[in-house]
Short mmCIF file of C-alpha atoms in Angstrom, two decimals:
data_model
loop_
_atom_site.label_atom_id
_atom_site.label_comp_id
_atom_site.label_asym_id
_atom_site.label_seq_id
_atom_site.Cartn_x
_atom_site.Cartn_y
_atom_site.Cartn_z
CA MET A 34 46.47 -62.38 74.88
CA ALA A 35 45.08 -60.68 71.75
CA SER A 36 42.07 -59.29 73.63
CA ILE A 37 44.33 -58.01 76.42
CA LEU A 38 46.58 -56.35 73.86
CA THR A 39 43.63 -54.74 72.11
CA HIS A 40 42.12 -53.41 75.33
CA GLY A 41 45.41 -52.19 76.72
CA ILE A 42 46.62 -50.40 73.61
CA ARG A 43 43.34 -48.66 72.94
CA ASN A 44 43.30 -47.39 76.51
CA CYS A 45 46.98 -46.66 77.04
CA PRO A 46 48.27 -43.08 77.00
CA VAL A 47 49.52 -43.08 73.42
CA ASN A 48 49.97 -39.68 71.84
CA SER A 49 48.08 -40.17 68.58
CA ALA A 50 47.97 -36.53 67.45
CA TRP A 51 51.01 -37.06 65.26
CA VAL A 52 49.18 -39.82 63.38
CA VAL A 53 46.51 -37.46 62.10
CA LYS A 54 49.13 -34.93 60.99
CA LEU A 55 51.61 -37.50 59.69
CA ALA A 56 50.85 -37.34 55.99
CA ALA A 57 50.33 -33.60 55.76
CA ARG A 58 53.53 -32.81 57.61
CA SER A 59 55.59 -35.37 55.67
CA LEU A 60 54.22 -34.60 52.24
CA THR A 61 54.79 -30.86 52.58
CA THR A 62 58.27 -31.26 54.01
CA THR A 63 60.57 -31.55 51.03
CA SER A 64 63.59 -29.77 52.44
CA HIS A 65 65.13 -33.07 53.49
CA LEU A 66 65.47 -34.03 49.83
CA GLN A 67 67.59 -30.98 49.12
CA ALA A 68 69.28 -30.78 52.52
CA GLN A 69 72.82 -29.48 52.50
CA VAL A 70 75.50 -31.38 54.38
CA GLN A 71 75.76 -30.01 57.89
CA PRO A 72 78.72 -31.41 59.84
CA LYS A 73 77.83 -33.00 63.17
CA THR A 74 79.93 -33.11 66.28
CA LYS A 75 78.57 -36.26 67.90
CA LYS A 76 80.92 -38.88 69.28
CA THR A 77 81.98 -41.78 67.11
CA LEU A 78 80.96 -45.33 68.03
CA ALA A 79 84.44 -46.68 67.35
CA LYS A 80 85.62 -48.94 70.17
CA PRO A 81 89.24 -49.48 71.25
CA GLY A 82 90.53 -52.82 70.05
CA VAL A 83 87.49 -53.46 67.85
CA LYS A 84 87.97 -53.57 64.10
CA ASN A 85 86.10 -50.90 62.14
CA ILE A 86 83.90 -52.45 59.46
CA VAL A 87 82.65 -50.32 56.60
CA LEU A 88 80.07 -50.28 53.87
CA VAL A 89 81.99 -49.40 50.72
CA GLU A 90 79.12 -49.55 48.23
CA GLY A 91 75.64 -50.93 47.74
CA VAL A 92 73.63 -51.58 44.59
CA ARG A 93 70.38 -53.21 43.58
CA THR A 94 68.56 -54.14 40.46
CA PRO A 95 65.37 -52.17 39.89
CA PHE A 96 62.66 -53.68 42.08
CA LEU A 97 59.82 -54.79 39.80
CA GLN A 98 56.37 -56.11 40.51
CA SER A 99 56.31 -59.86 40.03
CA GLY A 100 54.98 -61.05 36.69
CA THR A 101 56.44 -58.10 34.78
CA THR A 102 59.75 -57.65 32.95
CA TYR A 103 61.74 -60.19 34.99
CA SER A 104 59.13 -62.94 34.65
CA ASP A 105 61.18 -65.24 32.37
CA LEU A 106 64.35 -65.14 34.49
CA MET A 107 65.54 -67.20 37.46
CA PRO A 108 66.65 -65.95 40.89
CA HIS A 109 70.36 -66.38 40.19
CA ASP A 110 69.97 -64.19 37.09
CA LEU A 111 68.92 -61.26 39.25
CA ALA A 112 71.56 -61.99 41.89
CA ARG A 113 74.20 -62.22 39.17
CA ALA A 114 73.11 -58.84 37.78
CA ALA A 115 73.45 -57.25 41.22
CA LEU A 116 76.91 -58.73 41.70
CA GLN A 117 78.03 -57.56 38.27
CA GLY A 118 76.63 -54.11 39.01
CA LEU A 119 78.62 -53.99 42.25
CA ILE A 120 81.81 -54.96 40.42
CA THR A 121 81.20 -52.32 37.76
CA LYS A 122 80.48 -49.59 40.31
CA THR A 123 83.41 -50.35 42.60
CA GLY A 124 85.95 -51.71 40.16
CA ILE A 125 86.95 -54.32 42.72
CA PRO A 126 88.88 -57.24 41.22
CA ARG A 127 86.81 -60.42 41.39
CA THR A 128 89.77 -62.20 42.99
CA ALA A 129 89.97 -59.65 45.83
CA VAL A 130 86.73 -60.86 47.47
CA ASP A 131 87.21 -63.38 50.27
CA TYR A 132 83.63 -64.59 50.70
CA ILE A 133 80.09 -64.13 49.38
CA VAL A 134 76.87 -64.44 51.40
CA TYR A 135 73.36 -64.09 49.99
CA GLY A 136 69.93 -64.11 51.57
CA THR A 137 66.75 -65.52 50.04
CA VAL A 138 63.39 -66.80 51.27
CA ILE A 139 61.58 -68.88 48.66
CA GLN A 140 64.35 -70.98 47.20
CA GLU A 141 64.51 -72.20 43.64
CA VAL A 142 65.19 -75.94 43.99
CA LYS A 143 67.62 -75.98 41.06
CA THR A 144 69.84 -73.33 42.68
CA SER A 145 69.40 -73.97 46.39
CA ASN A 146 72.71 -72.21 47.12
CA VAL A 147 71.90 -69.17 44.98
CA ALA A 148 74.93 -67.31 46.33
CA ARG A 149 77.29 -69.80 44.74
CA GLU A 150 75.48 -69.99 41.40
CA ALA A 151 75.21 -66.20 41.13
CA ALA A 152 78.88 -65.74 42.03
CA LEU A 153 80.03 -68.21 39.40
CA GLY A 154 77.74 -66.59 36.84
CA ALA A 155 79.12 -63.15 37.68
CA GLY A 156 82.66 -64.33 37.00
CA PHE A 157 83.98 -64.63 40.55
CA SER A 158 86.73 -67.16 41.10
CA ASP A 159 85.56 -70.68 41.84
CA ARG A 160 87.95 -70.53 44.79
CA ILE A 161 85.75 -67.99 46.60
CA PRO A 162 83.34 -69.70 49.04
CA ALA A 163 79.69 -68.64 48.97
CA HIS A 164 76.69 -69.62 51.02
CA THR A 165 73.02 -68.71 51.27
CA VAL A 166 71.09 -67.74 54.41
CA THR A 167 67.38 -67.41 55.06
CA MET A 168 65.60 -65.46 57.79
CA ALA A 169 62.40 -64.35 56.09
CA CYS A 170 62.30 -60.60 55.36
CA ILE A 171 65.61 -60.00 57.17
CA SER A 172 67.57 -62.54 55.13
CA SER A 173 69.94 -59.99 53.58
CA ASN A 174 70.26 -58.35 57.01
CA GLN A 175 71.54 -61.71 58.18
CA ALA A 176 73.84 -61.90 55.16
CA MET A 177 75.35 -58.52 56.06
CA THR A 178 75.85 -59.31 59.72
CA THR A 179 77.37 -62.65 58.75
CA ALA A 180 79.83 -60.64 56.68
CA VAL A 181 80.49 -58.38 59.67
CA GLY A 182 81.20 -61.44 61.80
CA LEU A 183 83.60 -62.92 59.26
CA ILE A 184 85.56 -59.66 59.12
CA ALA A 185 85.44 -58.96 62.87
CA SER A 186 86.79 -62.44 63.63
CA GLY A 187 89.69 -61.95 61.24
CA GLN A 188 88.59 -64.68 58.84
CA CYS A 189 88.08 -62.24 55.96
CA ASP A 190 88.82 -58.66 54.95
CA THR A 191 86.44 -58.31 52.02
CA VAL A 192 82.95 -59.83 51.85
CA VAL A 193 80.11 -59.31 49.40
CA ALA A 194 76.67 -59.72 50.93
CA GLY A 195 73.31 -59.44 49.28
CA GLY A 196 69.89 -60.89 48.76
CA VAL A 197 67.48 -61.92 46.05
CA GLU A 198 63.82 -62.81 45.71
CA PHE A 199 61.95 -63.94 42.62
CA MET A 200 58.19 -64.12 43.07
CA SER A 201 57.36 -64.47 39.37
CA ASP A 202 58.13 -68.19 39.47
CA VAL A 203 57.87 -69.94 42.81
CA PRO A 204 58.19 -73.70 43.33
CA ILE A 205 54.86 -75.55 43.23
CA ARG A 206 54.94 -79.11 44.54
CA HIS A 207 52.91 -82.21 43.92
CA SER A 208 50.84 -83.33 46.91
CA ARG A 209 52.59 -85.45 49.51
CA LYS A 210 50.68 -88.57 48.45
CA MET A 211 51.69 -88.02 44.84
CA ARG A 212 55.31 -87.48 45.80
CA LYS A 213 55.33 -90.75 47.73
CA ALA A 214 53.77 -92.58 44.78
CA MET A 215 56.33 -91.16 42.34
CA LEU A 216 59.25 -92.07 44.60
CA SER A 217 57.91 -95.60 44.93
CA LEU A 218 57.42 -95.76 41.18
CA ASN A 219 61.03 -94.76 40.68
CA LYS A 220 62.12 -97.73 42.79
CA ALA A 221 59.86 -100.28 41.07
CA LYS A 222 61.89 -102.86 39.12
CA THR A 223 59.31 -104.64 36.99
CA MET A 224 56.53 -103.44 34.73
CA GLY A 225 54.01 -105.25 36.92
CA GLN A 226 55.16 -103.37 40.00
CA LYS A 227 54.99 -100.07 38.14
CA LEU A 228 51.46 -100.73 36.84
CA ALA A 229 50.32 -101.72 40.33
CA LEU A 230 51.63 -98.47 41.77
CA LEU A 231 50.10 -96.41 38.97
CA GLY A 232 46.76 -98.04 39.71
CA LYS A 233 46.85 -96.67 43.25
CA ILE A 234 47.10 -93.05 42.13
CA ARG A 235 43.83 -91.18 42.69
CA PRO A 236 42.67 -87.91 41.10
CA SER A 237 43.02 -86.16 44.45
CA TYR A 238 46.75 -86.88 44.36
CA LEU A 239 47.09 -84.48 41.44
CA ALA A 240 46.09 -81.39 43.44
CA PRO A 241 49.24 -79.21 43.72
CA GLU A 242 50.61 -77.67 46.89
CA LEU A 243 50.81 -73.93 46.36
CA PRO A 244 53.24 -71.83 48.40
CA ALA A 245 51.64 -69.49 50.89
CA VAL A 246 53.11 -66.55 52.78
CA ALA A 247 51.80 -67.95 56.05
CA GLU A 248 53.19 -68.76 59.47
CA PHE A 249 53.77 -72.49 59.91
CA SER A 250 53.15 -72.22 63.66
CA THR A 251 49.84 -70.34 63.35
CA SER A 252 48.72 -71.04 59.74
CA GLU A 253 47.92 -67.34 59.48
CA THR A 254 49.05 -65.20 56.56
CA MET A 255 51.09 -62.11 57.32
CA GLY A 256 48.29 -59.96 55.87
CA HIS A 257 45.85 -61.33 58.43
CA SER A 258 48.38 -60.68 61.18
CA ALA A 259 48.85 -57.11 59.95
CA ASP A 260 45.10 -56.57 59.98
CA ARG A 261 44.78 -57.85 63.53
CA LEU A 262 47.77 -55.81 64.66
CA ALA A 263 46.32 -52.63 63.15
CA ALA A 264 43.03 -53.31 64.90
CA ALA A 265 44.76 -53.96 68.23
CA PHE A 266 46.57 -50.64 68.05
CA GLY A 267 43.58 -48.73 66.74
CA VAL A 268 45.16 -47.84 63.39
CA SER A 269 42.41 -46.76 61.04
CA ARG A 270 42.08 -47.48 57.33
CA TRP A 271 42.45 -43.73 56.64
CA GLU A 272 45.72 -43.57 58.58
CA GLN A 273 47.10 -46.57 56.70
CA ASP A 274 46.17 -45.13 53.31
CA GLU A 275 47.72 -41.78 54.26
CA PHE A 276 50.97 -43.47 55.24
CA ALA A 277 51.05 -45.52 52.03
CA LEU A 278 50.44 -42.36 49.99
CA ARG A 279 53.31 -40.70 51.85
CA SER A 280 55.63 -43.58 50.93
CA HIS A 281 54.77 -43.42 47.23
CA THR A 282 54.96 -39.62 47.10
CA LEU A 283 58.35 -39.43 48.81
CA ALA A 284 59.71 -42.28 46.68
CA LYS A 285 58.67 -40.48 43.52
CA LYS A 286 60.31 -37.24 44.70
CA ALA A 287 63.50 -39.10 45.58
CA GLU A 288 63.53 -40.88 42.23
CA ASP A 289 62.97 -37.65 40.30
CA ALA A 290 65.75 -35.97 42.31
CA GLY A 291 68.20 -38.74 41.40
CA LEU A 292 68.60 -39.83 45.01
CA LEU A 293 67.99 -43.55 44.43
CA SER A 294 71.55 -43.93 43.19
CA ASP A 295 71.85 -47.54 44.33
CA VAL A 296 69.62 -48.65 41.44
CA ILE A 297 71.61 -50.05 38.52
CA SER A 298 70.39 -50.50 34.95
CA PHE A 299 69.84 -54.11 33.92
CA LYS A 300 69.48 -55.34 30.35
CA VAL A 301 66.97 -58.15 30.70
CA PRO A 302 67.88 -60.90 28.21
CA GLY A 303 65.46 -60.81 25.30
CA ARG A 304 63.71 -57.75 26.68
CA GLU A 305 64.33 -54.09 27.40
CA THR A 306 66.78 -52.48 29.77
CA VAL A 307 65.19 -51.55 33.10
CA SER A 308 66.57 -48.70 35.18
CA LYS A 309 63.73 -47.78 37.54
CA ASP A 310 61.47 -49.44 40.09
CA ASN A 311 58.01 -49.96 38.62
CA GLY A 312 55.92 -49.98 41.77
CA ILE A 313 56.16 -46.27 42.63
CA ARG A 314 52.66 -45.00 41.90
CA PRO A 315 51.47 -41.93 43.80
CA SER A 316 47.69 -42.00 43.86
CA SER A 317 45.08 -40.24 45.97
CA ILE A 318 43.22 -41.05 49.15
CA GLU A 319 40.00 -41.07 47.14
CA GLN A 320 41.29 -43.74 44.76
CA MET A 321 42.88 -45.79 47.54
CA SER A 322 39.68 -45.75 49.58
CA LYS A 323 37.87 -47.60 46.79
CA LEU A 324 39.92 -50.78 47.27
CA LYS A 325 38.36 -53.63 49.22
CA PRO A 326 40.05 -55.36 52.16
CA ALA A 327 42.58 -57.92 50.95
CA PHE A 328 42.68 -60.31 53.90
CA VAL A 329 40.01 -59.85 56.58
CA LYS A 330 36.79 -59.47 54.63
CA PRO A 331 34.63 -57.43 54.63
CA HIS A 332 35.72 -55.31 57.62
CA GLY A 333 39.54 -55.41 57.43
CA THR A 334 41.66 -52.31 56.83
CA VAL A 335 44.66 -53.83 55.03
CA THR A 336 44.34 -53.48 51.25
CA ALA A 337 46.56 -53.90 48.20
CA ALA A 338 47.16 -50.14 48.27
CA ASN A 339 48.56 -50.01 51.81
CA SER A 340 50.60 -53.24 51.61
CA SER A 341 53.94 -53.98 50.00
CA PHE A 342 53.54 -55.90 46.77
CA LEU A 343 55.10 -59.15 45.53
CA THR A 344 58.42 -58.07 44.09
CA ASP A 345 61.32 -59.44 42.05
CA GLY A 346 64.75 -57.98 42.74
CA ALA A 347 68.28 -58.42 44.06
CA SER A 348 70.79 -56.36 46.03
CA ALA A 349 74.49 -56.51 46.82
CA VAL A 350 76.84 -54.63 49.16
CA LEU A 351 80.61 -54.54 49.49
CA ILE A 352 81.68 -54.78 53.14
CA MET A 353 85.30 -54.49 54.19
CA SER A 354 87.52 -53.80 57.13
CA GLU A 355 88.30 -50.09 57.15
CA GLU A 356 92.01 -50.83 56.92
CA LYS A 357 91.58 -52.96 53.81
CA ALA A 358 89.20 -50.50 52.16
CA LEU A 359 91.61 -47.59 52.60
CA ALA A 360 94.56 -49.69 51.46
CA MET A 361 92.69 -50.44 48.22
CA GLY A 362 91.90 -46.77 47.70
CA TYR A 363 88.19 -46.81 48.56
CA LYS A 364 86.29 -44.08 50.34
CA PRO A 365 83.70 -45.93 52.47
CA LYS A 366 80.14 -44.68 52.75
CA ALA A 367 79.47 -45.67 56.36
CA TYR A 368 80.54 -47.70 59.35
CA LEU A 369 78.40 -50.72 60.26
CA ARG A 370 78.13 -50.57 64.03
CA ASP A 371 76.04 -52.37 66.64
CA PHE A 372 73.18 -54.65 65.66
CA VAL A 373 70.67 -56.91 67.37
CA TYR A 374 68.23 -59.63 66.45
CA VAL A 375 65.00 -60.05 68.39
CA SER A 376 62.10 -62.48 68.42
CA GLN A 377 58.69 -62.51 70.05
CA ASP A 378 55.26 -64.14 69.92
CA PRO A 379 54.58 -65.02 66.25
CA LYS A 380 50.81 -64.94 66.75
CA ASP A 381 49.97 -61.58 68.30
CA GLN A 382 53.28 -59.74 67.88
CA LEU A 383 54.46 -61.11 64.54
CA LEU A 384 55.39 -57.74 63.02
CA LEU A 385 56.70 -55.82 66.04
CA GLY A 386 60.40 -56.49 65.44
CA PRO A 387 61.31 -52.77 65.18
CA THR A 388 59.62 -52.02 68.50
CA TYR A 389 61.70 -54.64 70.29
CA GLY A 390 64.90 -54.12 68.33
CA THR A 391 65.16 -50.31 68.46
CA PRO A 392 65.63 -49.82 72.22
CA LYS A 393 68.02 -52.77 72.41
CA VAL A 394 70.33 -51.50 69.70
CA LEU A 395 70.22 -47.96 71.11
CA GLU A 396 71.22 -49.21 74.54
CA LYS A 397 73.93 -51.41 73.06
CA SER A 398 75.44 -48.43 71.25
CA GLY A 399 74.93 -45.93 74.07
CA LEU A 400 72.65 -43.73 71.98
CA THR A 401 69.17 -42.29 72.45
CA LEU A 402 66.40 -41.85 69.90
CA ALA A 403 67.29 -38.15 69.69
CA ASP A 404 70.82 -39.03 68.51
CA ILE A 405 69.49 -40.72 65.37
CA ASP A 406 69.49 -38.57 62.24
CA VAL A 407 68.08 -41.10 59.77
CA PHE A 408 65.52 -43.87 60.26
CA GLU A 409 65.05 -46.58 57.65
CA PHE A 410 62.34 -49.05 58.68
CA HIS A 411 60.98 -51.82 56.50
CA GLU A 412 57.39 -51.11 55.44
CA ALA A 413 55.67 -54.49 55.13
CA PHE A 414 52.25 -52.92 55.63
CA ALA A 415 51.24 -49.38 56.52
CA GLY A 416 49.31 -50.82 59.46
CA GLN A 417 52.41 -52.67 60.64
CA ILE A 418 54.57 -49.54 60.55
CA MET A 419 52.02 -47.41 62.39
CA ALA A 420 51.39 -50.12 64.99
CA ASN A 421 55.13 -50.19 65.67
CA LEU A 422 55.25 -46.40 66.00
CA LYS A 423 52.36 -46.47 68.46
CA ALA A 424 53.94 -49.32 70.45
CA MET A 425 57.26 -47.47 70.58
CA ASP A 426 55.45 -44.39 71.91
CA SER A 427 53.58 -46.29 74.63
CA ASP A 428 54.77 -46.55 78.23
CA TRP A 429 52.03 -49.12 78.82
CA PHE A 430 53.28 -51.42 76.08
CA ALA A 431 56.89 -51.04 77.18
CA GLN A 432 56.03 -51.90 80.77
CA THR A 433 53.52 -54.67 80.02
CA TYR A 434 55.23 -56.57 77.24
CA MET A 435 58.85 -55.49 77.05
CA GLY A 436 59.83 -55.36 80.71
CA ARG A 437 60.94 -51.76 80.33
CA LYS A 438 60.28 -48.86 82.69
CA SER A 439 59.36 -46.46 79.92
CA LYS A 440 58.83 -46.16 76.19
CA VAL A 441 61.65 -45.59 73.74
CA GLY A 442 59.55 -43.04 71.84
CA ALA A 443 58.44 -42.72 68.22
CA PRO A 444 60.89 -41.49 65.56
CA SER A 445 60.38 -38.03 64.10
CA MET A 446 58.58 -38.42 60.78
CA GLU A 447 60.86 -35.78 59.28
CA LYS A 448 63.68 -38.33 59.66
CA PHE A 449 61.67 -41.43 58.82
CA ASN A 450 61.83 -43.20 55.41
CA THR A 451 62.01 -39.87 53.63
CA TRP A 452 63.01 -41.43 50.31
CA GLY A 453 60.09 -43.86 50.33
CA GLY A 454 59.98 -47.41 51.61
CA SER A 455 58.96 -50.96 50.81
CA LEU A 456 55.32 -49.94 50.24
CA SER A 457 56.39 -47.97 47.17
CA LEU A 458 59.86 -49.17 46.19
CA GLY A 459 58.94 -52.83 46.52
CA HIS A 460 59.94 -55.67 48.81
CA PRO A 461 61.87 -58.63 47.41
CA PHE A 462 61.88 -60.56 50.68
CA GLY A 463 65.53 -61.58 50.65
CA ALA A 464 66.91 -58.30 49.26
CA THR A 465 65.31 -55.49 51.27
CA GLY A 466 67.81 -55.40 54.14
CA CYS A 467 70.68 -54.30 51.89
CA ARG A 468 68.47 -51.60 50.40
CA LEU A 469 67.69 -50.26 53.87
CA VAL A 470 71.33 -50.06 54.93
CA THR A 471 72.51 -48.55 51.64
CA THR A 472 69.72 -45.97 51.72
CA ALA A 473 70.55 -45.06 55.32
CA ALA A 474 74.19 -44.50 54.31
CA HIS A 475 73.21 -42.38 51.31
CA ARG A 476 70.81 -40.28 53.35
CA LEU A 477 73.48 -39.62 55.99
CA MET A 478 75.86 -38.49 53.25
CA LYS A 479 73.23 -36.26 51.64
CA GLU A 480 71.79 -34.77 54.81
CA GLY A 481 74.96 -34.50 56.89
CA GLY A 482 73.73 -36.73 59.70
CA GLN A 483 75.94 -39.04 61.72
CA TYR A 484 73.77 -41.94 62.86
CA GLY A 485 71.19 -44.01 61.04
CA LEU A 486 68.97 -46.69 62.53
CA VAL A 487 67.76 -49.54 60.32
CA ALA A 488 65.00 -51.85 61.56
CA ALA A 489 62.78 -54.54 60.10
CA CYS A 490 60.26 -57.17 61.08
CA ALA A 491 60.22 -60.71 59.72
CA ALA A 492 58.09 -63.83 59.65
CA GLY A 493 58.30 -65.99 62.74
CA GLY A 494 57.96 -62.95 64.99
CA GLN A 495 61.59 -61.96 64.45
CA GLY A 496 63.30 -58.66 63.81
CA HIS A 497 66.57 -56.85 63.27
CA ALA A 498 67.98 -53.43 64.10
CA MET A 499 71.36 -51.91 63.23
CA ILE A 500 73.20 -48.63 63.78
CA VAL A 501 74.91 -47.16 60.72
CA GLU A 502 77.44 -44.36 61.30
CA ALA A 503 78.37 -41.90 58.57
CA TYR A 504 81.94 -42.10 57.34
CA PRO A 505 83.79 -38.79 57.84
CA GLN A 506 83.38 -36.69 54.71
#
């Protein structure tokens, strides 16, 4: 299938002219950062008899590269900080929340239900239920849509959703043979039995099992998959570096302009207060071109410079029924409208979730690509993003792999991730989804748009897409 995909994409009628001009056009277009609110007259997506669900507020800790300022903490510390930041920003009474849902990927064994531990640490009532979900890089997306479901079904009116990832300290296990020996040793009743079991332990048992960001079904790391996907779609190293540079440059401009208002300051116990992401580092194509391939050596195109980095961070959003939010005196930021989850081949199409999710959510909401004012797509790798954009702009791919008559089209880059993305801001696996939705809402408010489209890929060949509608200003 991979060879067919490679041949077909390289020979399909994809308009690639925009790729060459992508960075230049995006880097010189700064008007979107200072855009004045221009009222729109598009229809609302409200449906008769369907409860309106709103995003009231969203916050996140600064996203930091793993092994830096957060390195001595635990995941629930970051999640607790995000929850406390949300309480401070909204003023919502801790007893007014009906439920808490958090997403995470690599779980700390001591706090397997990190939602509950973080909630208790943040001072929420012990009567408020909390549970943790995991769905790879769309874990907090799943947390948010779980919240939507709880409210839509009438079970709750007020739900806090969020996500956390802590890559500075991941669980490292003993080998399976060693684990079996230790469990048997724990059951031994006499000293003789214990000595006999200890005598069976071999040096090879002591080799640890290190966690790997790899697909269980294919044993391939996501970086390798990104490299193969970029090759299949003919995405060059230069194009990937240009896109990564765009992400860092736009993130820096947004940060300097004070647009990243979801970031809260966090006093790290025993260390300094952090108030900014530390991965935003605009460079140059010349410097980026010096880096060697990170996964497929020596001829790969995915490098540390055009990939998202291992990140520590947490996010939290307050989601309510519109009726409840207004009754409590809140002015919501946005409506959370239609959403879809998709899944496809985890070997050759691991990172194409946005390509499959975008047309489905547009059809579900009755919108077209032209109706969307703001796009917020997760940037796992520059090659992954550009492969998705090429796939979305390909009739051949739509007809061959998606069962569609025609392509959905590629988003306008003037609307796409204009405040930076995961390549620059960072990507705590379980927390990125809330950042995407909150950023989409903030951009709609700043730019005067009505509809935002959030999309992300995830391990396992899965993906998510959601429509966010601006709340009337």
